[in-house]
Amino acid sequence: MFEMFFPDDTVESTYDIDFEKLYEDGYRGILFDIDNTLVEHGKPADARALKLFERLKNIGYECCLISNNKEQRVASFNEKIGVHMIFKANKPFEKGYLLGMEKMQTNAENTLFVGDQLFTDVWGAKRIGIRNILVKPIDKREEIQIVLKRYLERIVLKEYEKKGRKR
């Protein structure tokens, strides 16, 4: 029952992902959640994020920020990053993911999704067949609606681990 929420991969941090290896494996586009995936919730792009996107561009990736946040939040984060962006994406619904791939000119087979939430990020990517990587949230302090989702996520992740997968 919980399998539809199981991530394809889990990593401690976005900044620990071996993007070079994934490029060698044929991936060409990356969809990124922003808050608690790249930076703490509501924070601007920091030096680490800027360095990551410079690295990704040098590797050859197309990147797109995909967020349920409003345009101002996504645009202000993207100001120095300079990649494609989707705001009010309504994750886990498919439209935002598909629009992101359209902007990057990629498809489900050569696109990755990186995010910190099971019920929006991972589930949405799985619904359209995009390989997804779940990262641990950067900041433990979160809005109440996310805290409630995290409680449910722990239940799913326990099942994930029972199936022999590591978190």
mmCIF file of C-alpha atoms in Angstrom:
data_model
loop_
_atom_site.group_PDB
_atom_site.id
_atom_site.type_symbol
_atom_site.label_atom_id
_atom_site.label_comp_id
_atom_site.label_asym_id
_atom_site.label_seq_id
_atom_site.Cartn_x
_atom_site.Cartn_y
_atom_site.Cartn_z
ATOM 1 C CA MET A 1 0.000 0.000 0.000
ATOM 2 C CA PHE A 2 2.767 2.462 0.922
ATOM 3 C CA GLU A 3 4.939 1.576 -2.079
ATOM 4 C CA MET A 4 3.511 4.399 -4.166
ATOM 5 C CA PHE A 5 5.190 6.801 -1.730
ATOM 6 C CA PHE A 6 8.543 4.999 -1.549
ATOM 7 C CA PRO A 7 11.387 7.073 -2.988
ATOM 8 C CA ASP A 8 13.612 5.564 -5.653
ATOM 9 C CA ASP A 9 16.681 6.710 -3.713
ATOM 10 C CA THR A 10 17.417 8.475 -0.447
ATOM 11 C CA VAL A 11 20.375 10.709 0.327
ATOM 12 C CA GLU A 12 21.277 12.715 3.401
ATOM 13 C CA SER A 13 21.514 15.989 1.448
ATOM 14 C CA THR A 14 21.070 17.348 -2.053
ATOM 15 C CA TYR A 15 24.702 18.350 -1.825
ATOM 16 C CA ASP A 16 25.775 14.702 -1.401
ATOM 17 C CA ILE A 17 24.287 13.474 -4.697
ATOM 18 C CA ASP A 18 26.764 12.229 -7.310
ATOM 19 C CA PHE A 19 25.376 14.251 -10.205
ATOM 20 C CA GLU A 20 28.344 13.393 -12.425
ATOM 21 C CA LYS A 21 27.523 9.679 -12.162
ATOM 22 C CA LEU A 22 23.856 10.337 -12.875
ATOM 23 C CA TYR A 23 24.830 12.308 -15.989
ATOM 24 C CA GLU A 24 26.948 9.358 -17.117
ATOM 25 C CA ASP A 25 23.846 7.195 -16.572
ATOM 26 C CA GLY A 26 21.949 9.324 -19.104
ATOM 27 C CA TYR A 27 20.082 11.882 -16.986
ATOM 28 C CA ARG A 28 19.935 15.342 -18.542
ATOM 29 C CA GLY A 29 17.366 17.291 -16.545
ATOM 30 C CA ILE A 30 16.813 17.830 -12.834
ATOM 31 C CA LEU A 31 13.668 19.155 -11.198
ATOM 32 C CA PHE A 32 14.363 20.585 -7.737
ATOM 33 C CA ASP A 33 12.115 21.476 -4.863
ATOM 34 C CA ILE A 34 13.515 24.558 -3.077
ATOM 35 C CA ASP A 35 12.542 24.837 0.569
ATOM 36 C CA ASN A 36 14.297 22.363 2.851
ATOM 37 C CA THR A 37 15.793 20.686 -0.224
ATOM 38 C CA LEU A 38 18.247 23.381 -1.354
ATOM 39 C CA VAL A 39 18.005 25.887 1.524
ATOM 40 C CA GLU A 40 16.083 26.364 4.749
ATOM 41 C CA HIS A 41 12.427 27.293 4.246
ATOM 42 C CA GLY A 42 12.069 30.827 2.873
ATOM 43 C CA LYS A 43 15.806 31.541 2.655
ATOM 44 C CA PRO A 44 17.512 32.981 -0.426
ATOM 45 C CA ALA A 45 19.955 31.036 -2.544
ATOM 46 C CA ASP A 46 23.168 30.733 -0.567
ATOM 47 C CA ALA A 47 26.764 30.199 -1.711
ATOM 48 C CA ARG A 48 26.347 26.418 -1.573
ATOM 49 C CA ALA A 49 23.278 26.512 -3.841
ATOM 50 C CA LEU A 50 24.970 28.886 -6.287
ATOM 51 C CA LYS A 51 28.003 26.602 -6.462
ATOM 52 C CA LEU A 52 25.784 23.534 -7.009
ATOM 53 C CA PHE A 53 23.914 25.068 -9.947
ATOM 54 C CA GLU A 54 27.128 26.314 -11.514
ATOM 55 C CA ARG A 55 28.460 22.751 -11.242
ATOM 56 C CA LEU A 56 25.282 21.268 -12.729
ATOM 57 C CA LYS A 57 25.358 23.657 -15.683
ATOM 58 C CA ASN A 58 29.028 22.793 -16.297
ATOM 59 C CA ILE A 59 28.191 19.094 -16.288
ATOM 60 C CA GLY A 60 25.537 19.764 -18.947
ATOM 61 C CA TYR A 61 22.270 19.547 -17.030
ATOM 62 C CA GLU A 62 19.131 21.527 -17.634
ATOM 63 C CA CYS A 63 17.553 22.409 -14.291
ATOM 64 C CA CYS A 64 14.151 23.596 -13.178
ATOM 65 C CA LEU A 65 12.908 24.717 -9.788
ATOM 66 C CA ILE A 66 9.435 23.334 -9.134
ATOM 67 C CA SER A 67 7.648 24.693 -6.094
ATOM 68 C CA ASN A 68 4.166 24.973 -4.672
ATOM 69 C CA ASN A 69 5.163 28.443 -3.478
ATOM 70 C CA LYS A 70 4.136 31.737 -5.049
ATOM 71 C CA GLU A 71 5.984 33.353 -7.926
ATOM 72 C CA GLN A 72 7.838 35.888 -5.763
ATOM 73 C CA ARG A 73 9.410 33.165 -3.594
ATOM 74 C CA VAL A 74 10.555 31.064 -6.529
ATOM 75 C CA ALA A 75 11.703 34.047 -8.633
ATOM 76 C CA SER A 76 13.678 35.608 -5.779
ATOM 77 C CA PHE A 77 15.451 32.306 -5.097
ATOM 78 C CA ASN A 78 16.150 31.882 -8.801
ATOM 79 C CA GLU A 79 17.460 35.419 -9.316
ATOM 80 C CA LYS A 80 21.138 34.407 -8.998
ATOM 81 C CA ILE A 81 20.653 30.750 -9.954
ATOM 82 C CA GLY A 82 19.177 31.431 -13.394
ATOM 83 C CA VAL A 83 17.383 28.189 -14.247
ATOM 84 C CA HIS A 84 13.861 27.339 -15.399
ATOM 85 C CA MET A 85 11.166 27.637 -12.773
ATOM 86 C CA ILE A 86 7.613 26.573 -12.032
ATOM 87 C CA PHE A 87 5.697 28.232 -9.196
ATOM 88 C CA LYS A 88 2.322 27.168 -7.807
ATOM 89 C CA ALA A 89 3.144 23.741 -9.237
ATOM 90 C CA ASN A 90 0.423 21.967 -7.257
ATOM 91 C CA LYS A 91 2.643 19.002 -6.493
ATOM 92 C CA PRO A 92 1.861 16.077 -6.440
ATOM 93 C CA PHE A 93 -0.302 16.743 -9.500
ATOM 94 C CA GLU A 94 1.372 16.045 -12.824
ATOM 95 C CA LYS A 95 1.091 19.391 -14.608
ATOM 96 C CA GLY A 96 4.049 21.105 -12.898
ATOM 97 C CA TYR A 97 6.383 18.183 -13.498
ATOM 98 C CA LEU A 98 5.371 17.956 -17.147
ATOM 99 C CA LEU A 99 5.783 21.699 -17.646
ATOM 100 C CA GLY A 100 9.223 21.535 -16.058
ATOM 101 C CA MET A 101 10.301 18.770 -18.418
ATOM 102 C CA GLU A 102 8.891 20.722 -21.347
ATOM 103 C CA LYS A 103 10.937 23.772 -20.364
ATOM 104 C CA MET A 104 14.087 21.649 -20.015
ATOM 105 C CA GLN A 105 13.275 19.683 -23.196
ATOM 106 C CA THR A 106 13.654 16.398 -21.329
ATOM 107 C CA ASN A 107 11.380 13.428 -20.693
ATOM 108 C CA ALA A 108 10.570 11.068 -17.827
ATOM 109 C CA GLU A 109 13.398 8.701 -18.771
ATOM 110 C CA ASN A 110 16.187 11.308 -18.559
ATOM 111 C CA THR A 111 14.846 13.528 -15.772
ATOM 112 C CA LEU A 112 15.461 13.348 -12.013
ATOM 113 C CA PHE A 113 13.485 14.910 -9.206
ATOM 114 C CA VAL A 114 15.103 15.955 -5.923
ATOM 115 C CA GLY A 115 12.922 16.881 -2.951
ATOM 116 C CA ASP A 116 12.380 16.491 0.776
ATOM 117 C CA GLN A 117 8.718 15.447 1.036
ATOM 118 C CA LEU A 118 7.116 12.097 0.254
ATOM 119 C CA PHE A 119 3.508 13.151 -0.305
ATOM 120 C CA THR A 120 4.228 16.031 -2.675
ATOM 121 C CA ASP A 121 7.684 15.685 -4.211
ATOM 122 C CA VAL A 122 8.237 11.926 -4.396
ATOM 123 C CA TRP A 123 4.665 10.869 -5.050
ATOM 124 C CA GLY A 124 4.246 13.418 -7.830
ATOM 125 C CA ALA A 125 7.454 12.300 -9.551
ATOM 126 C CA LYS A 126 6.499 8.635 -9.222
ATOM 127 C CA ARG A 127 3.072 9.295 -10.735
ATOM 128 C CA ILE A 128 4.673 10.170 -14.059
ATOM 129 C CA GLY A 129 7.655 7.851 -13.906
ATOM 130 C CA ILE A 130 10.442 10.270 -12.993
ATOM 131 C CA ARG A 131 13.309 8.871 -10.934
ATOM 132 C CA ASN A 132 13.220 10.626 -7.598
ATOM 133 C CA ILE A 133 15.664 11.208 -4.787
ATOM 134 C CA LEU A 134 14.407 11.981 -1.300
ATOM 135 C CA VAL A 135 16.718 14.133 0.812
ATOM 136 C CA LYS A 136 16.430 14.810 4.507
ATOM 137 C CA PRO A 137 14.980 18.244 5.281
ATOM 138 C CA ILE A 138 17.645 20.869 5.951
ATOM 139 C CA ASP A 139 15.755 22.505 8.812
ATOM 140 C CA LYS A 140 13.825 20.636 11.494
ATOM 141 C CA ARG A 141 11.652 23.678 12.282
ATOM 142 C CA GLU A 142 8.696 23.697 9.885
ATOM 143 C CA GLU A 143 5.189 25.047 9.466
ATOM 144 C CA ILE A 144 2.458 23.091 11.261
ATOM 145 C CA GLN A 145 0.957 21.564 8.108
ATOM 146 C CA ILE A 146 4.355 20.173 7.166
ATOM 147 C CA VAL A 147 4.977 18.903 10.716
ATOM 148 C CA LEU A 148 1.765 16.869 10.426
ATOM 149 C CA LYS A 149 2.877 15.439 7.070
ATOM 150 C CA ARG A 150 6.272 14.550 8.543
ATOM 151 C CA TYR A 151 4.544 12.400 11.163
ATOM 152 C CA LEU A 152 2.808 10.425 8.396
ATOM 153 C CA GLU A 153 6.049 10.287 6.406
ATOM 154 C CA ARG A 154 7.772 8.556 9.338
ATOM 155 C CA ILE A 155 5.177 5.763 9.139
ATOM 156 C CA VAL A 156 5.793 5.291 5.416
ATOM 157 C CA LEU A 157 9.571 5.426 5.841
ATOM 158 C CA LYS A 158 9.417 2.707 8.521
ATOM 159 C CA GLU A 159 7.667 0.477 5.972
ATOM 160 C CA TYR A 160 10.286 1.498 3.399
ATOM 161 C CA GLU A 161 13.039 0.344 5.760
ATOM 162 C CA LYS A 162 11.166 -2.911 6.540
ATOM 163 C CA LYS A 163 11.341 -3.700 2.819
ATOM 164 C CA GLY A 164 15.132 -3.633 3.131
ATOM 165 C CA ARG A 165 15.737 -0.126 1.906
ATOM 166 C CA LYS A 166 17.942 2.297 3.758
ATOM 167 C CA ARG A 167 17.103 5.836 4.706
#
